Coordinates of C-alpha atoms in Angstrom, one line a residue:
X255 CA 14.2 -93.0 22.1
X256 CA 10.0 -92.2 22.8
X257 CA 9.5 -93.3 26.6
X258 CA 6.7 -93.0 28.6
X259 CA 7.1 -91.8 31.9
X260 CA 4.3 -91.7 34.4
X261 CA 4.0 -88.4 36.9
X262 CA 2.0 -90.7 39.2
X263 CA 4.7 -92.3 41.1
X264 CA 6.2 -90.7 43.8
X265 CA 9.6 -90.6 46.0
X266 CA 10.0 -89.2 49.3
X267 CA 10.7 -85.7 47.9
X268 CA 8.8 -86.6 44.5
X269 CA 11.4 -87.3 42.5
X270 CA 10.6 -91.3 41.6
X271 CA 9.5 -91.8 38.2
X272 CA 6.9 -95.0 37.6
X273 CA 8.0 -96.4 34.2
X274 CA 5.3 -98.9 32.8
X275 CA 5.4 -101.5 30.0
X276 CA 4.2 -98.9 27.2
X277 CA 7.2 -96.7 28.4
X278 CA 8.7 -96.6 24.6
X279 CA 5.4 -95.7 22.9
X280 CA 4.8 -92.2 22.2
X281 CA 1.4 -90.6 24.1
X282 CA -1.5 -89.0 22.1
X283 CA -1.0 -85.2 20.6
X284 CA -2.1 -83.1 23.1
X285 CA -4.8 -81.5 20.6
X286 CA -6.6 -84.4 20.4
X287 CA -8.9 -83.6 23.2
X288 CA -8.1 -86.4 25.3
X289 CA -7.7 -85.5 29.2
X290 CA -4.8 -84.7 30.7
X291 CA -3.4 -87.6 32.3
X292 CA -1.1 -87.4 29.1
X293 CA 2.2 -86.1 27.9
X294 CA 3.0 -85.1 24.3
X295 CA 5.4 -86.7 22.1
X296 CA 8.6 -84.7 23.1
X297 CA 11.0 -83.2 20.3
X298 CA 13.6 -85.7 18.8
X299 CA 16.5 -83.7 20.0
X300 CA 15.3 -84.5 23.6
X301 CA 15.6 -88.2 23.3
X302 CA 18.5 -89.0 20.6
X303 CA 19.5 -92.6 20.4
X304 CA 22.5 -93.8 22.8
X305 CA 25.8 -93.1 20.7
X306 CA 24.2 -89.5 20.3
X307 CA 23.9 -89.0 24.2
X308 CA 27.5 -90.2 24.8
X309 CA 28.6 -88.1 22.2
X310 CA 27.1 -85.3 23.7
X311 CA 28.6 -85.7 27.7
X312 CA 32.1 -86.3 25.1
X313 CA 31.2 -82.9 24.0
X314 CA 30.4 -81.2 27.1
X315 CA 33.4 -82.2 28.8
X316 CA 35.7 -81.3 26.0
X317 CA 34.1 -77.7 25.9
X318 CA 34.3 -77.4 29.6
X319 CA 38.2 -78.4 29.0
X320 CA 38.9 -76.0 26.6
X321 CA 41.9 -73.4 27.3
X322 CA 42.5 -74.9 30.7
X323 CA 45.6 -75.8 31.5
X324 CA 46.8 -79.3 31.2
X325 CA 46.3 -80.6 34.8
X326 CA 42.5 -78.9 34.9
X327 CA 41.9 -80.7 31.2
X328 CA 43.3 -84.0 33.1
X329 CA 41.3 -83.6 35.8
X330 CA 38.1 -83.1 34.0
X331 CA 38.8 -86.0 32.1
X332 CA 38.8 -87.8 35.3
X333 CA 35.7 -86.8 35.7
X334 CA 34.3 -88.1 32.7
X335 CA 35.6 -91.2 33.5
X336 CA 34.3 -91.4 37.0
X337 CA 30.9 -90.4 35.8
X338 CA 30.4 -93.3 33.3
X339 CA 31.5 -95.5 35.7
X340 CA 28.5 -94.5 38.2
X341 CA 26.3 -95.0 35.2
X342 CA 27.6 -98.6 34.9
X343 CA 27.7 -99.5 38.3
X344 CA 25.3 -97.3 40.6
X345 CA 21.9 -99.2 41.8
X346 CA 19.3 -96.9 40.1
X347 CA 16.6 -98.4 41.8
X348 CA 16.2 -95.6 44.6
X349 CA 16.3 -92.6 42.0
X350 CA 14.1 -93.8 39.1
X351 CA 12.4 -97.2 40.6
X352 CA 12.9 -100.9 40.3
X353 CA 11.2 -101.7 36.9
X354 CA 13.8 -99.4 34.8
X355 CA 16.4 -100.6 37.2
X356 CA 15.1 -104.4 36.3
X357 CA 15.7 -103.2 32.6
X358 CA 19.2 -102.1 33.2
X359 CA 20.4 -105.2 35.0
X360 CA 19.3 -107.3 31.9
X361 CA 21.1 -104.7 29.8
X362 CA 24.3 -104.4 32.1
X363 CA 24.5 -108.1 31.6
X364 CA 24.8 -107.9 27.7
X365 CA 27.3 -105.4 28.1
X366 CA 27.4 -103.4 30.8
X367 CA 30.2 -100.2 29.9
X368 CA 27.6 -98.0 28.2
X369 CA 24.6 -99.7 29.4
X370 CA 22.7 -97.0 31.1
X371 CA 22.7 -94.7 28.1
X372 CA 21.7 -97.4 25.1
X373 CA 18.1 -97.4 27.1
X374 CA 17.9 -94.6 28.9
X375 CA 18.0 -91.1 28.0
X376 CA 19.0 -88.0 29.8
X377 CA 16.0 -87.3 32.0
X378 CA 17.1 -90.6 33.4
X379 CA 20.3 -89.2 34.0
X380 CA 18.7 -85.9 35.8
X381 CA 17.4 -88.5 37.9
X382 CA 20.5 -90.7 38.8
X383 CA 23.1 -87.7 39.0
X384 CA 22.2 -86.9 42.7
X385 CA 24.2 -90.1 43.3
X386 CA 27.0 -89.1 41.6
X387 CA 27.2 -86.2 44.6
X388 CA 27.2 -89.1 47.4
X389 CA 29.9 -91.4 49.0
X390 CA 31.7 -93.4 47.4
X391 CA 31.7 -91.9 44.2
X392 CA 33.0 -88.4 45.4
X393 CA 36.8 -88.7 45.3
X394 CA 38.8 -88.1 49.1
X395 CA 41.4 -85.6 47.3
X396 CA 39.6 -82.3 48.1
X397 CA 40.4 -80.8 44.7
X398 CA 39.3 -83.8 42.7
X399 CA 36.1 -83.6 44.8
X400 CA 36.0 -79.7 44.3
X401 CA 36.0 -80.7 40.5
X402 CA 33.4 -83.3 40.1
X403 CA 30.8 -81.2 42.2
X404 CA 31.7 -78.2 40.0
X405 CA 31.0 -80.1 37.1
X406 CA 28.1 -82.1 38.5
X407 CA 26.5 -78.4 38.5
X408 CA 27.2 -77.3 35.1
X409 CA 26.0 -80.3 33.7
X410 CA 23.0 -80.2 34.9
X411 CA 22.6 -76.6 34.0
X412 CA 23.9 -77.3 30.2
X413 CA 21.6 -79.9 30.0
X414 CA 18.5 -78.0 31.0
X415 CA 19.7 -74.8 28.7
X416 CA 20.1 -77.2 26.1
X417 CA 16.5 -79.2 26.6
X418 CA 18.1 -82.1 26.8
X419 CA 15.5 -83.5 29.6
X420 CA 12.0 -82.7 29.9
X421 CA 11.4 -79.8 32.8
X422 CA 8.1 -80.8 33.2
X423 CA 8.7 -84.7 34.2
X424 CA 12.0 -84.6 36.3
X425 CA 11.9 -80.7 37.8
X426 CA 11.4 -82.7 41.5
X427 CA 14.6 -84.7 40.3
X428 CA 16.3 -81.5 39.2
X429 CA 15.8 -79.5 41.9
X430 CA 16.9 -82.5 44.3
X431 CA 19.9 -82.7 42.3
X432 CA 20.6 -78.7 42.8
X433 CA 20.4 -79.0 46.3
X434 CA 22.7 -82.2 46.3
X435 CA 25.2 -79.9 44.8
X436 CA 25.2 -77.3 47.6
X437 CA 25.6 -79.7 50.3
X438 CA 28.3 -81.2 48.6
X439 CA 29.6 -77.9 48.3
X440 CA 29.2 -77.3 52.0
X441 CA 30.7 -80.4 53.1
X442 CA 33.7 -79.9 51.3
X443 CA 34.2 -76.1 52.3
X444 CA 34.5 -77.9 55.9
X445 CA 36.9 -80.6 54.4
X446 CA 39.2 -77.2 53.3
X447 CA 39.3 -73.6 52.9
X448 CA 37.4 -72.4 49.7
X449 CA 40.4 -71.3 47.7
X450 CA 41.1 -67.6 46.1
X451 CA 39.6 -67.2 42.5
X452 CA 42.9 -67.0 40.3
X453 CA 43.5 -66.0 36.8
X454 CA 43.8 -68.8 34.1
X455 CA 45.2 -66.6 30.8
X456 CA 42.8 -64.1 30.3
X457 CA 39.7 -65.7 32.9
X458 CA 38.9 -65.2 36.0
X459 CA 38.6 -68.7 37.2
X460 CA 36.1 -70.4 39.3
X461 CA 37.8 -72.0 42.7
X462 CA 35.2 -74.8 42.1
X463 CA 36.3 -76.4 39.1
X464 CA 40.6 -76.7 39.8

């Protein structure tokens, strides 16, 4: 999917992104000479169509799951489940602004499981995943919450090693999302007692993502 996204607009902290009516049309080469109020067409891996970007959060959480034991797996898988239910429900206005969120109220009412990632792609999600750190959607059970900021964190970092969002446009968003994750982390080491590290098989195990 080609979107436009324009630098100009501005959250408190920088992070809203002002989408505009030529938002799916790609911008000029960047060798053309033309100043620099524009952005380069960005790779095709960076903006696959919607069953490729579902397919590729299915993928993440099924590598993340691998050789954990059965109630981690089932935990992660919660998740996962949790996670596209933010993306069909959450109010997206605040994180990327009130024209995309227009857009996905039309879309959420065609269909609305799946909605968020048919038209938007995963620098939208860079955007949005701050909320997924915030009442109500972190669960009360202190493990469950343990997990979901755990894997809040490394899917925001697989998704930057990968390229799956653009640096350049939603680094504010990134960054605010980062820091989301360590308060979380806070709060809940005040909720509980960080627990030991512990071998799973042959790993060392990160307390974080039981």
């Amino acid at each position: 999917m080609l979107h436009r996204l324009d630098r100009a607009g501005s959250r408190t902290e920088s992070t809203m992104i002002e989408f505009h009516d030529d938002w799916f049309e790609p911008y000029e080469d960047e060798d053309e000479g033309e100043d620099d109020d524009h952005v380069g067409v960005r790779p095709a891996a960076m903006h696959p169509d919607g069953p490729a970007r579902v397919a590729a959060l299915a993928g993440f959480f099924e590598a993340e799951g691998f050789s954990r034991t059965p109630p981690t797996r089932a935990r992660y898988a919660r998740v996962e489940s949790r996670l596209h239910e933010f993306l069909d429900d959450v109010d997206v206005a605040p994180f990327i602004g009130t024209g995309p969120a227009a857009l996905l109220v039309a879309e959420r009412e065609r269909e609305r499981a799946g909605a968020f990632l048919r038209i938007f792609g995963f620098d939208e999600l860079v955007c949005c995943l701050e909320g997924f750190l915030l009442d109500p959607w972190l669960p009360v059970h202190a493990g469950e919450r343990r997990t979901q900021i755990s894997l809040a964190k490394r899917l925001l970092e697989h998704m930057r090693l990968q390229g799956w969002f653009d640096q350049m446009i939603v680094s504010c968003a990134y960054y605010d999302t980062k820091n989301a994750i360590e308060r979380a982390r806070r709060e809940a080491v005040g909720r509980r007692p960080v627990p030991r590290a512990r071998v799973d098989g042959l790993r060392l195990v990160d307390p974080w993502s039981w």
